[in-house]
Amino acid sequence: MKHVAKTLKGLWSLVVGLKITGVELCKPWLTVHYPRQTVDNLATYRGHIELTPNDADPDMPKCILCMRCRDICPSGCIAIGMHVAGYEADPLDDGLFLSPEIRSPGSIHQSPPPDKIDRILDSYDLNYSLCSLCGQCVQICPVDAIRFSDNVYLAGTDRKLFQMDLLQRFRR
């Protein structure tokens, strides 16, 4: 008797499972079958960050090198390289050190700074494999020099592919 009850209970479970499967099978598909179909609603997509071009000179990024994006990034995935125009440090003058590896700011003997310091962007690197897409760098930028890209087809098998030089598209 127990065997028959156990079998009937198992059959009932099978019928309930088949009913749920049949209902879900008749519903319309929500996924996109990638090579045959593409996505058309990219307005809200948030991909990796990219630099926006300057309005006056489209071959230059809008970045003013305030370093806020690098400082606020919780993942530490943004690296910015820059130099001040017209400034060349004396290689023989090391300046004063606070400890063996920490230099005292402004301790190198140099001419007084000009009225306007012209900073030049050398590199703007993003390690996308570390980025959490939190958007804090985009929100804090005072001149809207960073935006999310709409590159949905970014894929790769090597981590080196996700270490991006964001200035590359401005170089010609």
PDB file of C-alpha atoms in Angstrom:
ATOM      1  CA  MET A   1       0.000   0.000   0.000  1.00  0.00           C
ATOM      2  CA  LYS A   2       2.824   2.411   0.819  1.00  0.00           C
ATOM      3  CA  HIS A   3       4.400   1.666  -2.533  1.00  0.00           C
ATOM      4  CA  VAL A   4       1.225   2.579  -4.441  1.00  0.00           C
ATOM      5  CA  ALA A   5       0.795   5.839  -2.460  1.00  0.00           C
ATOM      6  CA  LYS A   6       4.411   6.758  -3.102  1.00  0.00           C
ATOM      7  CA  THR A   7       3.990   6.085  -6.842  1.00  0.00           C
ATOM      8  CA  LEU A   8       0.806   8.178  -7.056  1.00  0.00           C
ATOM      9  CA  LYS A   9       2.481  11.027  -5.179  1.00  0.00           C
ATOM     10  CA  GLY A  10       5.414  10.885  -7.632  1.00  0.00           C
ATOM     11  CA  LEU A  11       3.061  10.907 -10.653  1.00  0.00           C
ATOM     12  CA  TRP A  12       1.163  13.888  -9.228  1.00  0.00           C
ATOM     13  CA  SER A  13       4.482  15.756  -8.822  1.00  0.00           C
ATOM     14  CA  LEU A  14       5.317  14.920 -12.456  1.00  0.00           C
ATOM     15  CA  VAL A  15       1.956  16.259 -13.692  1.00  0.00           C
ATOM     16  CA  VAL A  16       2.378  19.519 -11.720  1.00  0.00           C
ATOM     17  CA  GLY A  17       5.918  19.956 -13.114  1.00  0.00           C
ATOM     18  CA  LEU A  18       4.741  19.321 -16.698  1.00  0.00           C
ATOM     19  CA  LYS A  19       1.911  21.845 -16.249  1.00  0.00           C
ATOM     20  CA  ILE A  20       4.364  24.555 -15.111  1.00  0.00           C
ATOM     21  CA  THR A  21       6.724  23.712 -17.984  1.00  0.00           C
ATOM     22  CA  GLY A  22       3.868  23.846 -20.511  1.00  0.00           C
ATOM     23  CA  VAL A  23       2.688  27.258 -19.271  1.00  0.00           C
ATOM     24  CA  GLU A  24       6.237  28.694 -19.434  1.00  0.00           C
ATOM     25  CA  LEU A  25       6.794  27.161 -22.882  1.00  0.00           C
ATOM     26  CA  CYS A  26       3.794  29.038 -24.316  1.00  0.00           C
ATOM     27  CA  LYS A  27       4.912  32.449 -22.993  1.00  0.00           C
ATOM     28  CA  PRO A  28       6.800  34.774 -25.383  1.00  0.00           C
ATOM     29  CA  TRP A  29      10.607  34.735 -25.203  1.00  0.00           C
ATOM     30  CA  LEU A  30      12.332  37.468 -23.247  1.00  0.00           C
ATOM     31  CA  THR A  31      15.898  36.704 -24.295  1.00  0.00           C
ATOM     32  CA  VAL A  32      17.619  37.704 -27.500  1.00  0.00           C
ATOM     33  CA  HIS A  33      19.224  35.017 -29.610  1.00  0.00           C
ATOM     34  CA  TYR A  34      22.402  36.960 -30.234  1.00  0.00           C
ATOM     35  CA  PRO A  35      23.815  36.173 -33.651  1.00  0.00           C
ATOM     36  CA  ARG A  36      20.394  36.263 -35.278  1.00  0.00           C
ATOM     37  CA  GLN A  37      18.911  39.180 -33.321  1.00  0.00           C
ATOM     38  CA  THR A  38      20.327  42.384 -31.855  1.00  0.00           C
ATOM     39  CA  VAL A  39      19.228  44.611 -29.016  1.00  0.00           C
ATOM     40  CA  ASP A  40      17.554  47.870 -29.991  1.00  0.00           C
ATOM     41  CA  ASN A  41      17.014  49.504 -26.560  1.00  0.00           C
ATOM     42  CA  LEU A  42      20.541  50.704 -25.735  1.00  0.00           C
ATOM     43  CA  ALA A  43      19.489  54.075 -24.305  1.00  0.00           C
ATOM     44  CA  THR A  44      19.759  52.825 -20.718  1.00  0.00           C
ATOM     45  CA  TYR A  45      22.794  50.563 -21.159  1.00  0.00           C
ATOM     46  CA  ARG A  46      25.796  51.381 -18.948  1.00  0.00           C
ATOM     47  CA  GLY A  47      29.031  49.960 -20.319  1.00  0.00           C
ATOM     48  CA  HIS A  48      32.574  50.895 -19.401  1.00  0.00           C
ATOM     49  CA  ILE A  49      33.433  54.575 -19.030  1.00  0.00           C
ATOM     50  CA  GLU A  50      34.833  56.646 -21.880  1.00  0.00           C
ATOM     51  CA  LEU A  51      36.142  60.174 -22.231  1.00  0.00           C
ATOM     52  CA  THR A  52      33.953  62.726 -23.971  1.00  0.00           C
ATOM     53  CA  PRO A  53      35.471  64.980 -26.639  1.00  0.00           C
ATOM     54  CA  ASN A  54      36.013  68.672 -26.097  1.00  0.00           C
ATOM     55  CA  ASP A  55      33.449  70.945 -27.758  1.00  0.00           C
ATOM     56  CA  ALA A  56      36.094  73.298 -29.191  1.00  0.00           C
ATOM     57  CA  ASP A  57      38.535  70.569 -30.297  1.00  0.00           C
ATOM     58  CA  PRO A  58      36.965  67.121 -30.888  1.00  0.00           C
ATOM     59  CA  ASP A  59      40.427  65.528 -31.032  1.00  0.00           C
ATOM     60  CA  MET A  60      41.043  66.363 -27.365  1.00  0.00           C
ATOM     61  CA  PRO A  61      39.189  65.038 -24.320  1.00  0.00           C
ATOM     62  CA  LYS A  62      37.208  67.392 -22.105  1.00  0.00           C
ATOM     63  CA  CYS A  63      39.109  66.268 -18.968  1.00  0.00           C
ATOM     64  CA  ILE A  64      40.569  69.086 -16.819  1.00  0.00           C
ATOM     65  CA  LEU A  65      42.699  66.684 -14.736  1.00  0.00           C
ATOM     66  CA  CYS A  66      41.061  67.361 -11.394  1.00  0.00           C
ATOM     67  CA  MET A  67      41.672  63.687 -10.470  1.00  0.00           C
ATOM     68  CA  ARG A  68      38.304  63.395  -8.723  1.00  0.00           C
ATOM     69  CA  CYS A  69      37.333  60.317 -10.723  1.00  0.00           C
ATOM     70  CA  ARG A  70      40.521  58.522  -9.748  1.00  0.00           C
ATOM     71  CA  ASP A  71      40.164  59.492  -6.089  1.00  0.00           C
ATOM     72  CA  ILE A  72      36.500  58.477  -5.697  1.00  0.00           C
ATOM     73  CA  CYS A  73      36.751  55.134  -7.533  1.00  0.00           C
ATOM     74  CA  PRO A  74      36.158  52.406  -4.899  1.00  0.00           C
ATOM     75  CA  SER A  75      37.791  49.764  -7.110  1.00  0.00           C
ATOM     76  CA  GLY A  76      40.881  51.797  -7.937  1.00  0.00           C
ATOM     77  CA  CYS A  77      40.515  50.936 -11.618  1.00  0.00           C
ATOM     78  CA  ILE A  78      41.326  54.405 -13.032  1.00  0.00           C
ATOM     79  CA  ALA A  79      44.948  55.480 -13.564  1.00  0.00           C
ATOM     80  CA  ILE A  80      45.719  58.970 -14.862  1.00  0.00           C
ATOM     81  CA  GLY A  81      49.108  60.178 -16.076  1.00  0.00           C
ATOM     82  CA  MET A  82      49.786  63.885 -16.546  1.00  0.00           C
ATOM     83  CA  HIS A  83      52.515  66.497 -16.587  1.00  0.00           C
ATOM     84  CA  VAL A  84      52.639  70.254 -16.245  1.00  0.00           C
ATOM     85  CA  ALA A  85      53.531  72.099 -19.438  1.00  0.00           C
ATOM     86  CA  GLY A  86      56.926  73.795 -19.310  1.00  0.00           C
ATOM     87  CA  TYR A  87      58.003  72.077 -16.096  1.00  0.00           C
ATOM     88  CA  GLU A  88      61.118  69.976 -16.093  1.00  0.00           C
ATOM     89  CA  ALA A  89      62.479  68.744 -12.797  1.00  0.00           C
ATOM     90  CA  ASP A  90      66.219  68.808 -12.172  1.00  0.00           C
ATOM     91  CA  PRO A  91      67.260  65.124 -12.140  1.00  0.00           C
ATOM     92  CA  LEU A  92      70.111  65.865  -9.696  1.00  0.00           C
ATOM     93  CA  ASP A  93      67.882  67.613  -7.142  1.00  0.00           C
ATOM     94  CA  ASP A  94      65.850  65.045  -5.229  1.00  0.00           C
ATOM     95  CA  GLY A  95      64.337  67.578  -2.840  1.00  0.00           C
ATOM     96  CA  LEU A  96      63.391  66.809   0.740  1.00  0.00           C
ATOM     97  CA  PHE A  97      61.985  63.468   1.796  1.00  0.00           C
ATOM     98  CA  LEU A  98      59.552  62.889   4.659  1.00  0.00           C
ATOM     99  CA  SER A  99      60.493  59.196   4.682  1.00  0.00           C
ATOM    100  CA  PRO A 100      62.595  57.044   2.331  1.00  0.00           C
ATOM    101  CA  GLU A 101      59.774  56.799  -0.220  1.00  0.00           C
ATOM    102  CA  ILE A 102      57.682  59.944   0.411  1.00  0.00           C
ATOM    103  CA  ARG A 103      58.852  63.235  -1.067  1.00  0.00           C
ATOM    104  CA  SER A 104      57.907  66.491   0.586  1.00  0.00           C
ATOM    105  CA  PRO A 105      55.550  68.372  -1.770  1.00  0.00           C
ATOM    106  CA  GLY A 106      57.070  71.454  -3.345  1.00  0.00           C
ATOM    107  CA  SER A 107      60.548  70.748  -2.044  1.00  0.00           C
ATOM    108  CA  ILE A 108      62.293  70.632  -5.429  1.00  0.00           C
ATOM    109  CA  HIS A 109      63.983  73.930  -6.295  1.00  0.00           C
ATOM    110  CA  GLN A 110      62.139  75.332  -9.260  1.00  0.00           C
ATOM    111  CA  SER A 111      60.921  78.599 -10.646  1.00  0.00           C
ATOM    112  CA  PRO A 112      57.638  79.957  -9.286  1.00  0.00           C
ATOM    113  CA  PRO A 113      54.547  78.539 -10.993  1.00  0.00           C
ATOM    114  CA  PRO A 114      52.867  80.573 -13.724  1.00  0.00           C
ATOM    115  CA  ASP A 115      49.524  82.277 -13.171  1.00  0.00           C
ATOM    116  CA  LYS A 116      47.749  79.483 -14.997  1.00  0.00           C
ATOM    117  CA  ILE A 117      49.068  75.944 -14.710  1.00  0.00           C
ATOM    118  CA  ASP A 118      48.596  74.111 -17.988  1.00  0.00           C
ATOM    119  CA  ARG A 119      48.300  70.381 -17.289  1.00  0.00           C
ATOM    120  CA  ILE A 120      48.631  67.905 -20.131  1.00  0.00           C
ATOM    121  CA  LEU A 121      46.958  64.498 -20.069  1.00  0.00           C
ATOM    122  CA  ASP A 122      49.455  61.743 -20.912  1.00  0.00           C
ATOM    123  CA  SER A 123      47.427  58.633 -20.152  1.00  0.00           C
ATOM    124  CA  TYR A 124      43.969  57.695 -18.941  1.00  0.00           C
ATOM    125  CA  ASP A 125      43.820  53.975 -18.280  1.00  0.00           C
ATOM    126  CA  LEU A 126      40.877  51.895 -17.133  1.00  0.00           C
ATOM    127  CA  ASN A 127      41.138  48.370 -15.780  1.00  0.00           C
ATOM    128  CA  TYR A 128      37.641  47.236 -16.699  1.00  0.00           C
ATOM    129  CA  SER A 129      38.097  43.836 -15.062  1.00  0.00           C
ATOM    130  CA  LEU A 130      38.117  45.662 -11.687  1.00  0.00           C
ATOM    131  CA  CYS A 131      35.374  48.202 -12.458  1.00  0.00           C
ATOM    132  CA  SER A 132      32.100  47.666 -10.603  1.00  0.00           C
ATOM    133  CA  LEU A 133      30.155  50.130 -12.831  1.00  0.00           C
ATOM    134  CA  CYS A 134      29.064  52.098  -9.764  1.00  0.00           C
ATOM    135  CA  GLY A 135      29.048  55.372 -11.734  1.00  0.00           C
ATOM    136  CA  GLN A 136      30.623  57.509  -9.016  1.00  0.00           C
ATOM    137  CA  CYS A 137      33.323  58.734 -11.404  1.00  0.00           C
ATOM    138  CA  VAL A 138      30.681  59.862 -13.904  1.00  0.00           C
ATOM    139  CA  GLN A 139      28.656  61.645 -11.217  1.00  0.00           C
ATOM    140  CA  ILE A 140      31.567  63.515  -9.621  1.00  0.00           C
ATOM    141  CA  CYS A 141      33.145  64.840 -12.828  1.00  0.00           C
ATOM    142  CA  PRO A 142      32.645  68.631 -12.759  1.00  0.00           C
ATOM    143  CA  VAL A 143      32.828  69.091 -16.544  1.00  0.00           C
ATOM    144  CA  ASP A 144      31.064  65.889 -17.706  1.00  0.00           C
ATOM    145  CA  ALA A 145      34.281  64.559 -19.217  1.00  0.00           C
ATOM    146  CA  ILE A 146      33.323  60.937 -18.492  1.00  0.00           C
ATOM    147  CA  ARG A 147      30.285  59.036 -19.683  1.00  0.00           C
ATOM    148  CA  PHE A 148      29.186  55.427 -19.956  1.00  0.00           C
ATOM    149  CA  SER A 149      29.797  53.834 -23.330  1.00  0.00           C
ATOM    150  CA  ASP A 150      27.186  51.921 -25.277  1.00  0.00           C
ATOM    151  CA  ASN A 151      29.562  49.125 -26.299  1.00  0.00           C
ATOM    152  CA  VAL A 152      27.474  46.036 -25.565  1.00  0.00           C
ATOM    153  CA  TYR A 153      29.642  43.702 -27.601  1.00  0.00           C
ATOM    154  CA  LEU A 154      32.740  43.877 -25.398  1.00  0.00           C
ATOM    155  CA  ALA A 155      33.895  40.316 -24.810  1.00  0.00           C
ATOM    156  CA  GLY A 156      37.209  38.596 -24.417  1.00  0.00           C
ATOM    157  CA  THR A 157      39.044  35.646 -22.963  1.00  0.00           C
ATOM    158  CA  ASP A 158      42.110  37.486 -21.658  1.00  0.00           C
ATOM    159  CA  ARG A 159      42.236  40.042 -18.838  1.00  0.00           C
ATOM    160  CA  LYS A 160      44.688  42.165 -20.810  1.00  0.00           C
ATOM    161  CA  LEU A 161      41.887  42.984 -23.257  1.00  0.00           C
ATOM    162  CA  PHE A 162      40.062  44.795 -20.434  1.00  0.00           C
ATOM    163  CA  GLN A 163      42.956  47.106 -19.571  1.00  0.00           C
ATOM    164  CA  MET A 164      41.935  49.999 -21.774  1.00  0.00           C
ATOM    165  CA  ASP A 165      43.696  53.173 -22.825  1.00  0.00           C
ATOM    166  CA  LEU A 166      40.791  55.626 -23.056  1.00  0.00           C
ATOM    167  CA  LEU A 167      42.921  58.193 -24.928  1.00  0.00           C
ATOM    168  CA  GLN A 168      43.427  55.785 -27.823  1.00  0.00           C
ATOM    169  CA  ARG A 169      40.372  56.979 -29.727  1.00  0.00           C
ATOM    170  CA  PHE A 170      41.654  60.587 -29.603  1.00  0.00           C
ATOM    171  CA  ARG A 171      45.020  59.660 -31.138  1.00  0.00           C
ATOM    172  CA  ARG A 172      45.089  59.614 -34.916  1.00  0.00           C
TER     173      ARG A 172
END
